[in-house]
XYZ file of C-alpha atoms in Angstrom:
537
model
C -41.298 0.488 60.107
C -45.015 1.524 60.221
C -47.584 0.120 57.801
C -48.078 3.384 55.873
C -44.378 3.708 55.085
C -44.180 0.007 54.150
C -47.152 0.445 51.802
C -45.459 3.435 50.174
C -42.257 1.451 49.735
C -44.204 -1.433 48.227
C -46.024 0.840 45.779
C -42.724 2.484 44.795
C -41.059 -0.902 44.277
C -43.938 -2.160 42.156
C -43.839 1.001 40.033
C -40.097 0.635 39.607
C -40.552 -2.929 38.371
C -43.228 -1.856 35.881
C -41.099 1.020 34.549
C -38.126 -1.366 34.202
C -40.307 -3.786 32.228
C -41.605 -0.958 30.031
C -38.067 0.235 29.321
C -36.971 -3.333 28.581
C -39.745 -3.526 25.980
C -38.451 -0.379 24.262
C -34.888 -1.692 24.361
C -35.895 -5.089 22.944
C -37.511 -3.401 19.954
C -34.067 -1.967 19.166
C -32.240 -5.238 19.777
C -30.381 -4.973 16.447
C -28.369 -2.079 17.886
C -25.182 -2.883 19.870
C -25.941 -2.991 23.601
C -29.732 -3.275 23.330
C -29.843 -6.986 24.262
C -27.731 -6.723 27.443
C -29.723 -3.604 28.428
C -32.952 -5.579 28.061
C -31.573 -8.390 30.245
C -30.309 -5.870 32.793
C -33.703 -4.235 33.070
C -35.386 -7.623 33.429
C -32.942 -8.491 36.250
C -33.763 -5.188 37.953
C -37.464 -5.885 37.515
C -37.038 -9.325 39.166
C -35.028 -7.796 41.998
C -37.527 -4.990 42.589
C -40.673 -7.058 42.166
C -39.548 -9.872 44.491
C -38.606 -7.262 47.089
C -42.079 -5.754 46.767
C -43.659 -9.213 47.231
C -41.522 -9.633 50.331
C -43.241 -6.617 51.879
C -46.703 -7.763 50.794
C -46.372 -11.336 52.135
C -46.429 -12.294 55.771
C -43.764 -14.504 57.352
C -42.580 -17.120 56.625
C -43.376 -16.400 52.936
C -41.686 -13.019 53.176
C -38.291 -14.714 53.673
C -38.803 -16.706 50.460
C -39.307 -13.555 48.388
C -36.347 -11.886 50.073
C -34.111 -14.804 49.073
C -35.575 -14.693 45.545
C -34.299 -11.138 45.042
C -30.857 -12.664 44.493
C -32.014 -14.088 41.149
C -31.864 -10.490 39.947
C -29.056 -9.306 42.227
C -26.362 -11.627 40.841
C -27.405 -11.218 37.175
C -27.517 -7.414 37.112
C -23.704 -6.784 37.344
C -23.067 -9.274 34.516
C -25.483 -7.484 32.188
C -24.076 -4.117 33.259
C -20.625 -5.232 32.121
C -21.949 -6.676 28.833
C -23.846 -3.443 28.171
C -20.777 -1.352 28.867
C -18.575 -3.592 26.766
C -20.861 -3.459 23.722
C -21.236 0.296 24.056
C -17.524 1.071 24.374
C -16.173 -1.779 22.206
C -18.920 -2.566 19.663
C -18.376 -5.661 17.592
C -15.705 -7.219 19.807
C -16.846 -10.780 20.623
C -16.889 -12.190 24.145
C -14.480 -15.096 24.405
C -15.176 -18.412 26.153
C -12.894 -17.557 29.074
C -14.674 -14.260 29.671
C -18.079 -15.954 29.546
C -16.904 -18.471 32.131
C -15.679 -15.669 34.429
C -18.916 -13.731 34.044
C -21.361 -16.590 34.564
C -19.572 -18.713 37.176
C -20.725 -16.722 40.214
C -24.360 -16.205 39.015
C -24.600 -19.868 38.020
C -23.482 -21.163 41.414
C -25.692 -18.633 43.204
C -28.791 -19.570 41.208
C -28.052 -23.227 41.979
C -27.835 -22.511 45.708
C -31.129 -20.595 45.576
C -32.917 -23.384 43.719
C -31.703 -26.004 46.235
C -32.496 -23.888 49.321
C -28.927 -22.800 50.190
C -27.800 -26.079 51.817
C -25.410 -25.500 54.700
C -25.981 -21.738 54.682
C -23.171 -21.167 52.181
C -24.969 -18.157 50.704
C -26.904 -16.604 53.592
C -25.039 -18.104 56.578
C -28.055 -19.485 58.439
C -30.860 -17.839 60.342
C -28.558 -16.187 62.842
C -27.217 -13.684 60.360
C -30.485 -12.899 58.613
C -32.078 -9.487 59.021
C -35.810 -9.340 58.833
C -36.035 -7.271 55.601
C -32.527 -7.211 54.057
C -29.774 -9.559 52.836
C -26.698 -7.429 53.492
C -24.597 -10.145 55.133
C -24.242 -13.888 54.865
C -21.995 -16.872 54.409
C -18.730 -17.229 52.503
C -20.404 -17.372 49.095
C -22.275 -14.174 49.883
C -18.923 -12.372 50.089
C -17.936 -13.857 46.713
C -21.190 -12.540 45.231
C -20.530 -9.052 46.650
C -16.935 -8.931 45.401
C -17.936 -10.235 41.974
C -20.722 -7.688 41.622
C -18.672 -4.685 42.749
C -15.715 -5.756 40.577
C -17.913 -5.810 37.481
C -19.531 -2.505 38.410
C -16.139 -0.919 39.020
C -14.793 -2.119 35.675
C -17.943 -0.883 33.936
C -17.687 2.553 35.528
C -13.999 2.769 34.607
C -14.657 1.798 30.961
C -17.541 4.267 30.647
C -15.469 6.999 32.272
C -12.617 6.466 29.829
C -15.037 6.455 26.925
C -16.669 9.651 28.185
C -13.238 11.300 28.459
C -12.173 10.327 24.938
C -15.367 11.258 23.089
C -17.431 14.386 22.647
C -20.858 15.477 21.486
C -23.691 12.981 21.469
C -21.416 10.063 22.364
C -20.276 11.827 25.532
C -23.897 12.517 26.485
C -24.788 8.885 25.876
C -21.921 7.748 28.100
C -23.077 10.221 30.757
C -26.586 8.761 30.670
C -25.247 5.243 31.190
C -22.933 6.336 33.991
C -25.727 8.134 35.805
C -28.182 5.284 35.371
C -25.722 2.583 36.497
C -23.831 4.260 39.286
C -26.657 5.822 41.296
C -28.266 2.655 42.740
C -24.932 0.896 43.244
C -23.531 3.787 45.226
C -26.581 3.644 47.454
C -26.125 -0.125 47.758
C -22.520 0.390 48.830
C -23.702 2.821 51.496
C -26.260 0.251 52.676
C -23.659 -2.528 52.878
C -21.441 -0.262 54.943
C -24.326 0.193 57.409
C -25.180 3.872 56.682
C -28.875 3.325 55.896
C -31.447 6.036 56.727
C -34.074 3.271 57.058
C -32.421 0.321 58.874
C -35.171 -2.151 57.935
C -35.297 -1.193 54.281
C -32.811 -1.692 51.357
C -32.954 1.458 49.259
C -31.023 -0.082 46.334
C -34.039 -1.524 44.450
C -35.952 1.693 45.194
C -33.450 3.630 43.114
C -33.850 1.251 40.194
C -36.931 3.316 39.367
C -34.500 6.192 38.705
C -32.247 3.891 36.653
C -35.158 2.764 34.483
C -36.381 6.353 34.017
C -32.871 7.533 33.064
C -32.547 4.760 30.500
C -36.041 5.470 29.171
C -35.046 9.135 28.756
C -31.879 8.051 26.988
C -33.805 5.768 24.643
C -36.467 8.310 23.722
C -34.515 11.542 24.115
C -30.935 10.789 23.091
C -31.950 7.741 20.990
C -29.358 5.843 22.985
C -29.093 2.779 20.755
C -29.897 4.493 17.474
C -26.824 6.710 17.859
C -24.587 4.250 19.673
C -21.014 4.770 18.466
C -21.219 1.883 16.050
C -19.863 4.210 13.354
C -16.458 4.237 14.979
C -16.315 0.458 14.968
C -17.633 0.005 11.463
C -15.673 2.853 9.888
C -12.701 3.969 11.947
C -11.835 0.676 13.625
C -12.125 -1.313 10.406
C -10.373 1.215 8.178
C -7.308 0.020 6.318
C -5.742 3.402 7.048
C -4.038 3.918 10.390
C -5.639 6.582 12.612
C -4.017 7.998 15.734
C -5.295 10.935 17.810
C -2.724 12.786 19.927
C -3.296 15.322 22.676
C -1.407 18.667 22.773
C 1.406 16.964 24.735
C 1.949 14.206 22.169
C 0.178 11.447 24.101
C -2.005 8.887 22.334
C -5.713 9.466 22.961
C -7.091 6.936 20.516
C -5.950 4.635 17.719
C -7.597 2.077 15.488
C -6.654 -1.521 14.716
C -4.542 -0.600 11.682
C -2.468 1.765 13.830
C -2.013 -0.835 16.582
C -0.123 -3.064 14.142
C 2.688 -0.505 14.120
C 2.666 0.131 17.885
C 5.233 -1.258 20.298
C 3.934 -4.774 21.136
C 5.477 -4.542 24.591
C 2.852 -1.951 25.638
C -0.342 -3.465 26.994
C -2.348 -0.275 26.392
C -1.036 2.495 24.115
C -3.710 4.980 25.208
C -2.227 7.677 27.435
C 1.353 6.825 26.461
C 3.688 9.222 24.658
C 3.577 8.777 20.881
C 7.358 8.414 20.742
C 7.049 5.417 23.084
C 4.067 3.837 21.343
C 5.633 4.287 17.899
C 9.413 4.253 18.530
C 10.119 4.073 14.792
C 8.268 7.294 13.993
C 10.406 9.979 12.411
C 9.523 13.229 14.183
C 10.983 15.328 11.358
C 8.771 13.538 8.829
C 5.667 14.206 10.916
C 6.634 17.867 11.255
C 6.986 18.037 7.469
C 3.533 16.496 7.078
C 2.060 19.182 9.364
C 3.525 22.127 7.451
C 3.850 20.832 3.889
C 1.097 18.291 3.461
C 1.274 14.507 2.919
C 4.686 12.914 3.168
C 5.976 9.372 3.063
C 7.408 7.397 5.958
C 8.936 3.911 5.816
C 7.923 1.900 8.877
C 8.523 -1.818 9.412
C 9.185 -2.309 5.728
C 5.974 -0.542 4.673
C 5.702 2.782 2.861
C 3.103 4.986 4.557
C 1.662 8.201 3.158
C 1.207 10.286 6.313
C -1.198 13.175 6.836
C -1.169 15.159 10.063
C -4.042 17.513 10.907
C -4.007 20.006 13.754
C -7.138 19.722 15.907
C -8.328 23.122 17.111
C -11.288 24.299 19.157
C -13.611 27.179 18.277
C -11.059 29.690 19.554
C -8.334 28.253 17.379
C -6.403 26.712 20.265
C -4.588 23.455 19.510
C -6.270 20.422 21.025
C -3.882 17.881 19.561
C -3.258 16.195 16.240
C -4.883 13.541 14.096
C -2.335 11.367 12.310
C -3.734 9.358 9.408
C -1.637 7.186 7.170
C -2.327 5.128 4.081
C -0.234 2.111 3.188
C 1.065 2.834 -0.327
C 3.684 0.067 -0.374
C 1.904 -1.813 -3.148
C 1.579 1.370 -5.188
C 5.235 2.279 -4.721
C 6.319 -1.288 -5.524
C 4.180 -1.185 -8.670
C 5.723 2.154 -9.631
C 9.227 0.769 -9.024
C 8.382 -2.305 -11.104
C 7.050 -0.029 -13.828
C 10.258 2.029 -13.754
C 12.339 -1.143 -13.952
C 10.213 -2.385 -16.833
C 10.602 0.993 -18.555
C 14.373 0.875 -18.100
C 14.497 -2.690 -19.381
C 12.364 -1.623 -22.337
C 14.739 1.245 -23.064
C 17.666 -1.188 -22.943
C 15.827 -3.587 -25.243
C 14.941 -0.759 -27.635
C 18.569 0.356 -27.673
C 19.619 -3.223 -28.368
C 17.065 -3.487 -31.141
C 18.189 -0.190 -32.657
C 21.786 -1.363 -32.442
C 20.871 -4.662 -34.107
C 18.901 -2.834 -36.764
C 21.890 -0.572 -37.400
C 24.113 -3.622 -37.609
C 21.704 -5.276 -40.007
C 21.541 -2.132 -42.109
C 25.313 -1.946 -42.095
C 25.591 -5.633 -42.919
C 23.175 -5.161 -45.793
C 25.609 -2.663 -47.371
C 28.771 -4.565 -46.472
C 30.592 -7.286 -48.388
C 30.739 -10.315 -46.063
C 34.193 -11.431 -47.321
C 36.192 -8.202 -47.200
C 34.093 -6.100 -44.816
C 34.036 -3.249 -47.373
C 30.855 -1.539 -48.522
C 29.030 -3.178 -51.415
C 27.496 -1.840 -54.615
C 24.218 -0.941 -52.850
C 26.086 1.464 -50.605
C 28.079 2.751 -53.597
C 24.850 3.726 -55.348
C 23.696 5.737 -52.314
C 27.077 7.487 -52.032
C 27.133 8.456 -55.712
C 23.533 9.701 -55.548
C 24.496 11.947 -52.657
C 27.370 13.382 -54.784
C 25.185 14.207 -57.783
C 26.157 17.660 -59.044
C 29.342 17.698 -56.949
C 33.029 17.375 -57.934
C 34.365 13.872 -57.287
C 36.512 11.129 -58.757
C 36.231 7.359 -58.771
C 39.109 4.873 -58.970
C 38.158 1.448 -60.359
C 40.695 -1.240 -59.379
C 41.104 -4.827 -60.600
C 43.583 -7.487 -59.368
C 45.788 -8.680 -62.222
C 45.702 -12.373 -63.106
C 43.442 -13.164 -60.129
C 42.131 -16.331 -61.801
C 45.673 -17.694 -61.820
C 45.889 -17.184 -58.028
C 42.727 -19.221 -57.547
C 43.873 -21.915 -59.962
C 47.309 -22.234 -58.418
C 46.689 -21.744 -54.728
C 42.965 -22.426 -54.387
C 39.972 -20.268 -53.638
C 40.937 -19.888 -49.978
C 44.154 -18.203 -51.099
C 42.146 -16.045 -53.479
C 39.881 -14.963 -50.595
C 42.967 -14.123 -48.510
C 44.329 -11.962 -51.346
C 40.979 -10.152 -51.653
C 40.891 -9.449 -47.923
C 44.504 -8.207 -47.988
C 43.903 -5.769 -50.879
C 40.670 -4.566 -49.209
C 42.514 -3.925 -45.918
C 45.257 -1.904 -47.706
C 42.715 0.241 -49.545
C 40.697 0.882 -46.354
C 43.881 1.757 -44.483
C 44.928 4.442 -47.040
C 41.446 5.926 -47.480
C 40.920 9.383 -46.041
C 37.887 10.536 -43.982
C 34.897 11.015 -46.257
C 36.218 8.629 -48.899
C 34.383 5.378 -49.619
C 35.997 2.015 -50.495
C 33.679 -0.644 -51.961
C 33.998 -4.082 -53.428
C 32.608 -3.635 -56.918
C 32.354 -7.318 -57.724
C 34.653 -10.344 -58.084
C 38.242 -9.046 -57.849
C 37.229 -5.423 -58.610
C 37.193 -2.589 -56.067
C 36.151 1.048 -56.368
C 37.162 4.093 -54.335
C 35.086 7.319 -54.328
C 37.030 10.524 -53.572
C 34.735 13.558 -53.019
C 36.135 16.965 -54.099
C 39.120 15.387 -55.879
C 39.878 15.875 -59.622
C 40.927 12.852 -61.761
C 44.618 13.767 -62.000
C 44.974 14.052 -58.205
C 43.011 10.842 -57.875
C 45.428 9.102 -60.181
C 48.356 10.244 -58.072
C 46.663 8.766 -55.009
C 45.949 5.566 -56.946
C 49.587 5.219 -57.929
C 50.509 5.134 -54.253
C 47.980 2.375 -53.622
C 49.301 0.408 -56.630
C 52.857 0.505 -55.366
C 51.813 -0.474 -51.846
C 49.801 -3.460 -53.103
C 52.608 -4.595 -55.433
C 55.099 -4.519 -52.562
C 52.793 -6.485 -50.237
C 52.824 -10.260 -50.026
C 50.166 -12.539 -48.660
C 51.117 -15.704 -46.722
C 49.132 -18.674 -48.045
C 49.893 -22.247 -46.923
C 53.519 -21.420 -46.186
C 54.008 -19.560 -49.485
C 54.216 -15.844 -50.182
C 51.780 -14.615 -52.805
C 52.224 -11.186 -54.431
C 49.727 -9.510 -56.764
C 49.493 -6.320 -58.793
C 46.486 -4.198 -59.661
C 45.350 -2.137 -62.627
C 43.411 1.097 -61.995
C 41.128 3.309 -64.059
C 40.241 6.874 -63.022
C 37.354 9.138 -64.055
C 35.554 12.061 -62.459
C 32.582 14.392 -62.503
C 31.689 16.660 -64.032
C 34.478 16.243 -66.573
C 33.607 12.742 -67.749
C 29.916 13.158 -67.975
C 26.830 14.822 -66.467
C 25.444 11.563 -65.027
C 26.883 8.896 -62.735
C 26.645 6.075 -65.237
C 28.885 8.003 -67.680
C 31.501 8.499 -64.936
C 31.506 4.793 -64.022
C 31.631 3.801 -67.696
C 34.606 6.130 -68.283
C 36.439 4.651 -65.254
C 35.740 1.132 -66.549
C 37.105 2.044 -69.979
C 40.222 3.536 -68.378
C 40.684 0.289 -66.352
C 40.593 -1.838 -69.476
C 43.027 0.569 -71.128
C 45.416 0.054 -68.189
C 45.108 -3.739 -68.544
C 45.630 -3.484 -72.292
C 48.672 -1.336 -71.676
C 50.456 -4.071 -69.734
C 48.619 -4.107 -66.315
C 49.995 -2.911 -62.948
C 49.361 0.683 -63.916
C 46.887 3.564 -63.409
C 45.023 5.117 -66.360
C 42.913 8.307 -66.377
C 39.949 8.244 -68.747
C 40.237 10.767 -71.598
C 37.814 13.694 -71.539
C 35.022 13.508 -74.097
C 35.270 15.690 -77.262
C 33.476 19.072 -77.051
C 31.096 18.252 -79.917
C 30.169 14.974 -78.259
C 29.444 16.776 -75.011
C 27.270 19.301 -76.863
C 25.368 16.501 -78.601
C 24.770 14.786 -75.284
C 23.610 18.024 -73.707
C 21.162 18.618 -76.621
C 19.874 15.084 -76.317
C 19.268 15.617 -72.617
C 17.309 18.782 -73.363
């Protein structure tokens, strides 16, 4: 190579190193953004590679060989930083594990050690016999490891960026395109050089093209604001959302999904992207998703969770379907709370019904005689008040010689007799009629719409039934009779007290007449009724 061309190459290499350093300075200022730190380290590695290669051309042998060997300080580091840059750009926030760090740094670490100790045994460069004057495109066994390691990382980086470019659109796609262009151009030329297709046999064009890489990155930083608009939003918002998000293409294949969606994917699949949705989510109900498309949000039970599913058709500017976005929200807690609330409401209704039943029982017990089970005088008052102004009769009944039953057989026998008489009266009462225990051994029966004479006929039937009935007490048969007094409204008085007083007087008349009989109270004299009416006025 002539001196003029070598001088031009040297000037170009020096300029490339300076531009790489300038771009690294811009990137370092934005080091808070994902990917800025590995980009800075990458550019510094390129600057080392380019600058040492320039010094090789400026220095005379044997110093030139030293600078040529020194280029490998940048050569082996650049692919590592390319991969870290790509990883942070396409998977922001995902930490690098210890195993991955060991894989990334093992080859550069060994190589830097060999360079520092002068490559003992020619493991890296293979000895003087395989050295070219101005290039290091062949060498010992470790040289081949370095080449394979570098191209493997570059290939993985290109693949990851290509997939990211395919999945995204807009500014993110342009950013991915900038990175692809800046990374792939010099490495493709390097591959051509390694394969022996160099236009300048004595010169390695790879570091020359790092000027283009630095300029492309500088354009991306200043023009596209590469690390101001890095897709961190997807990581911070979509990837960390509690809601599941899945993007499907028009053929039902999964284009993208976030971490929440991956929890419901088939764990047997290493990578769901590109797989059919029915395979990624075998428990999906296609009919439910179709309902969500046409009728809005619907619910789907999946792996014991209740998901509220929304499906949105993705269309381009011409209205053509480009796929679907499936978004679901886990509403299991809400549905469980609603179910618990319904159960609590049902239990409350049951408790309220029980309380109402108990209250009714208490009300009923408050108007019932505890011994006989008949209504008491409190209930009698309410019944008579309801009949005010109506036609009715009352039958007042008293057990004859009841004290003698208690004295002879005991109070337990007396209670048995009371219960027996009460049961007979209740049995012969008609619907609408009321049987009450009036007090002690007295009972009263209210017969709505019945005149006193008809009431007396009914009472005679009760008297005969009671007289014919015997009560078993301590192995003995006890028989009792009853006396009955009958009165009615309005014949025996305009107010309830007059009717009850007339029935009581008739009862005492029956007892005075020999007991075991029914007596109707006499009607009051006309002049007495007129006097009472005047007094009321």
